[in-house]
Amino acid sequence: MDIKLTNRKAFEEYINQTKEEYFPLYIINELSKMGEVFMKDARTKTVGTFVNRTTRLRNSIGYVVSRDGVVKHSDFDSYGISGEASAEGRALGLQYATELAQQTQGYALICVAGADYGLYVEAKGYDVITGSVLTLTQEILKRW
């Protein structure tokens, strides 16, 4: 890209325009990185903590990054076991996270376990996503 800036005002206008174009992408990218921290932690913490009978719960764990209620990025990758329950889990997670995103303004990172019985499993003493959210909170505080 060849840009000829002949004076300070032109340079400042260029910088402001560039910020407006790229700042949203930067924020979405940074929030997506934090979502990946959550996913990595959730994948390692949930293995072996509760019996994965249908794969629905584990595959409903994921995140979306949104801006003003619109999902800009999501990750509900499979835990490796494919099948109807796995696909249903991913769909439940994405649907729930999208519903939450639609209720937010500004930028948001929304981490969920979309299967409705996730809370029941946690109430039994198993870690579904609570530990991963705490890890994510610590990582965000360190980073920002």
mmCIF file of C-alpha atoms in Angstrom:
data_model
loop_
_atom_site.group_PDB
_atom_site.id
_atom_site.type_symbol
_atom_site.label_atom_id
_atom_site.label_comp_id
_atom_site.label_asym_id
_atom_site.label_seq_id
_atom_site.Cartn_x
_atom_site.Cartn_y
_atom_site.Cartn_z
ATOM 1 C CA MET A 1 0.000 0.000 0.000
ATOM 2 C CA ASP A 2 1.470 3.314 -1.042
ATOM 3 C CA ILE A 3 0.071 6.256 0.888
ATOM 4 C CA LYS A 4 1.396 9.727 0.435
ATOM 5 C CA LEU A 5 0.675 11.894 3.443
ATOM 6 C CA THR A 6 1.804 15.418 2.909
ATOM 7 C CA ASN A 7 0.727 17.042 6.142
ATOM 8 C CA ARG A 8 -0.103 16.292 9.739
ATOM 9 C CA LYS A 9 -3.863 16.718 9.272
ATOM 10 C CA ALA A 10 -3.935 14.161 6.465
ATOM 11 C CA PHE A 11 -1.884 11.787 8.625
ATOM 12 C CA GLU A 12 -4.240 12.192 11.600
ATOM 13 C CA GLU A 13 -7.282 11.602 9.373
ATOM 14 C CA TYR A 14 -5.653 8.451 8.011
ATOM 15 C CA ILE A 15 -4.884 7.167 11.534
ATOM 16 C CA ASN A 16 -8.449 7.852 12.729
ATOM 17 C CA GLN A 17 -9.926 6.107 9.694
ATOM 18 C CA THR A 18 -7.636 3.116 10.208
ATOM 19 C CA LYS A 19 -8.602 2.894 13.900
ATOM 20 C CA GLU A 20 -12.292 2.918 13.021
ATOM 21 C CA GLU A 21 -11.793 0.161 10.447
ATOM 22 C CA TYR A 22 -9.506 -2.131 12.408
ATOM 23 C CA PHE A 23 -10.369 -1.585 16.060
ATOM 24 C CA PRO A 24 -13.537 -3.725 15.891
ATOM 25 C CA LEU A 25 -11.559 -6.522 14.227
ATOM 26 C CA TYR A 26 -8.879 -6.244 16.898
ATOM 27 C CA ILE A 27 -11.395 -6.484 19.741
ATOM 28 C CA ILE A 28 -13.190 -9.442 18.144
ATOM 29 C CA ASN A 29 -9.850 -11.183 17.615
ATOM 30 C CA GLU A 30 -8.761 -10.584 21.226
ATOM 31 C CA LEU A 31 -12.082 -11.825 22.598
ATOM 32 C CA SER A 32 -11.817 -14.891 20.354
ATOM 33 C CA LYS A 33 -8.369 -15.605 21.822
ATOM 34 C CA MET A 34 -9.887 -15.455 25.290
ATOM 35 C CA GLY A 35 -12.643 -17.797 24.110
ATOM 36 C CA GLU A 36 -9.976 -20.252 22.984
ATOM 37 C CA VAL A 37 -8.437 -20.079 26.484
ATOM 38 C CA PHE A 38 -11.865 -21.017 27.843
ATOM 39 C CA MET A 39 -12.311 -23.862 25.344
ATOM 40 C CA LYS A 40 -8.868 -25.331 25.965
ATOM 41 C CA ASP A 41 -9.417 -25.263 29.713
ATOM 42 C CA ALA A 42 -12.951 -26.689 29.454
ATOM 43 C CA ARG A 43 -11.762 -29.526 27.235
ATOM 44 C CA THR A 44 -9.052 -30.558 29.667
ATOM 45 C CA LYS A 45 -11.089 -30.078 32.861
ATOM 46 C CA THR A 46 -14.213 -31.918 31.795
ATOM 47 C CA VAL A 47 -12.449 -35.059 30.581
ATOM 48 C CA GLY A 48 -12.900 -37.645 33.279
ATOM 49 C CA THR A 49 -14.866 -35.398 35.635
ATOM 50 C CA PHE A 50 -18.289 -36.717 34.658
ATOM 51 C CA VAL A 51 -19.472 -39.658 32.589
ATOM 52 C CA ASN A 52 -19.926 -38.603 28.983
ATOM 53 C CA ARG A 53 -22.884 -40.848 28.170
ATOM 54 C CA THR A 54 -24.321 -39.039 25.140
ATOM 55 C CA THR A 55 -21.622 -36.393 24.351
ATOM 56 C CA ARG A 56 -24.445 -33.825 24.219
ATOM 57 C CA LEU A 57 -23.258 -31.842 27.276
ATOM 58 C CA ARG A 58 -19.562 -31.736 26.400
ATOM 59 C CA ASN A 59 -20.315 -30.743 22.823
ATOM 60 C CA SER A 60 -22.652 -27.962 23.963
ATOM 61 C CA ILE A 61 -19.684 -26.185 25.588
ATOM 62 C CA GLY A 62 -18.369 -23.270 23.578
ATOM 63 C CA TYR A 63 -18.403 -19.538 23.091
ATOM 64 C CA VAL A 64 -19.530 -16.711 20.853
ATOM 65 C CA VAL A 65 -18.084 -13.256 20.380
ATOM 66 C CA SER A 66 -20.683 -10.645 19.567
ATOM 67 C CA ARG A 67 -20.948 -6.975 18.841
ATOM 68 C CA ASP A 68 -24.216 -5.180 19.507
ATOM 69 C CA GLY A 69 -26.152 -8.454 19.574
ATOM 70 C CA VAL A 70 -24.689 -9.902 16.366
ATOM 71 C CA VAL A 71 -22.484 -12.993 16.580
ATOM 72 C CA LYS A 72 -19.142 -12.276 14.918
ATOM 73 C CA HIS A 73 -17.291 -15.487 15.843
ATOM 74 C CA SER A 74 -18.181 -18.775 17.506
ATOM 75 C CA ASP A 75 -16.553 -22.047 18.472
ATOM 76 C CA PHE A 76 -18.446 -25.171 19.392
ATOM 77 C CA ASP A 77 -15.961 -27.672 17.991
ATOM 78 C CA SER A 78 -16.653 -31.296 18.649
ATOM 79 C CA TYR A 79 -14.820 -33.183 21.333
ATOM 80 C CA GLY A 80 -13.988 -35.787 18.729
ATOM 81 C CA ILE A 81 -16.996 -38.054 19.093
ATOM 82 C CA SER A 82 -19.381 -37.577 16.218
ATOM 83 C CA GLY A 83 -22.993 -38.523 15.987
ATOM 84 C CA GLU A 84 -26.461 -37.163 16.428
ATOM 85 C CA ALA A 85 -26.043 -36.291 20.126
ATOM 86 C CA SER A 86 -22.762 -34.461 19.420
ATOM 87 C CA ALA A 87 -24.333 -32.401 16.640
ATOM 88 C CA GLU A 88 -27.349 -31.717 18.838
ATOM 89 C CA GLY A 89 -25.045 -30.559 21.652
ATOM 90 C CA ARG A 90 -23.213 -28.122 19.379
ATOM 91 C CA ALA A 91 -26.525 -26.783 18.064
ATOM 92 C CA LEU A 92 -27.885 -26.337 21.604
ATOM 93 C CA GLY A 93 -24.757 -24.488 22.687
ATOM 94 C CA LEU A 94 -24.713 -22.171 19.682
ATOM 95 C CA GLN A 95 -28.433 -21.466 19.958
ATOM 96 C CA TYR A 96 -28.224 -20.614 23.663
ATOM 97 C CA ALA A 97 -25.123 -18.433 23.258
ATOM 98 C CA THR A 98 -26.703 -16.638 20.288
ATOM 99 C CA GLU A 99 -29.845 -15.911 22.311
ATOM 100 C CA LEU A 100 -27.711 -14.407 25.074
ATOM 101 C CA ALA A 101 -25.669 -12.420 22.554
ATOM 102 C CA GLN A 102 -28.804 -10.872 21.079
ATOM 103 C CA GLN A 103 -29.510 -9.342 24.493
ATOM 104 C CA THR A 104 -26.139 -7.570 24.748
ATOM 105 C CA GLN A 105 -24.820 -4.234 23.582
ATOM 106 C CA GLY A 106 -21.203 -3.538 22.747
ATOM 107 C CA TYR A 107 -18.659 -6.332 22.580
ATOM 108 C CA ALA A 108 -19.265 -9.578 24.463
ATOM 109 C CA LEU A 109 -17.605 -12.924 25.000
ATOM 110 C CA ILE A 110 -20.281 -15.427 25.990
ATOM 111 C CA CYS A 111 -19.179 -18.848 27.257
ATOM 112 C CA VAL A 112 -21.848 -21.494 27.750
ATOM 113 C CA ALA A 113 -22.729 -25.096 28.312
ATOM 114 C CA GLY A 114 -25.879 -25.171 26.208
ATOM 115 C CA ALA A 115 -27.322 -28.488 27.369
ATOM 116 C CA ASP A 116 -29.968 -27.647 29.946
ATOM 117 C CA TYR A 117 -28.813 -30.301 32.399
ATOM 118 C CA GLY A 118 -25.304 -28.808 32.758
ATOM 119 C CA LEU A 119 -26.376 -27.009 35.925
ATOM 120 C CA TYR A 120 -27.682 -30.287 37.353
ATOM 121 C CA VAL A 121 -24.327 -31.972 36.655
ATOM 122 C CA GLU A 122 -22.489 -29.100 38.361
ATOM 123 C CA ALA A 123 -24.864 -29.295 41.334
ATOM 124 C CA LYS A 124 -23.767 -32.912 41.721
ATOM 125 C CA GLY A 125 -20.218 -31.623 42.292
ATOM 126 C CA TYR A 126 -18.783 -31.994 38.782
ATOM 127 C CA ASP A 127 -17.068 -29.164 36.918
ATOM 128 C CA VAL A 128 -18.790 -28.484 33.602
ATOM 129 C CA ILE A 129 -17.657 -24.898 32.924
ATOM 130 C CA THR A 130 -17.425 -23.057 36.248
ATOM 131 C CA GLY A 131 -13.724 -23.801 36.703
ATOM 132 C CA SER A 132 -12.984 -22.787 33.119
ATOM 133 C CA VAL A 133 -14.826 -19.492 33.538
ATOM 134 C CA LEU A 134 -12.747 -18.782 36.648
ATOM 135 C CA THR A 135 -9.557 -19.575 34.708
ATOM 136 C CA LEU A 136 -10.740 -17.286 31.920
ATOM 137 C CA THR A 137 -11.433 -14.483 34.397
ATOM 138 C CA GLN A 138 -7.895 -14.765 35.768
ATOM 139 C CA GLU A 139 -6.453 -14.748 32.239
ATOM 140 C CA ILE A 140 -8.452 -11.653 31.300
ATOM 141 C CA LEU A 141 -7.285 -9.840 34.437
ATOM 142 C CA LYS A 142 -3.664 -10.735 33.638
ATOM 143 C CA ARG A 143 -3.993 -9.670 30.016
ATOM 144 C CA TRP A 144 -5.963 -6.448 30.411
#
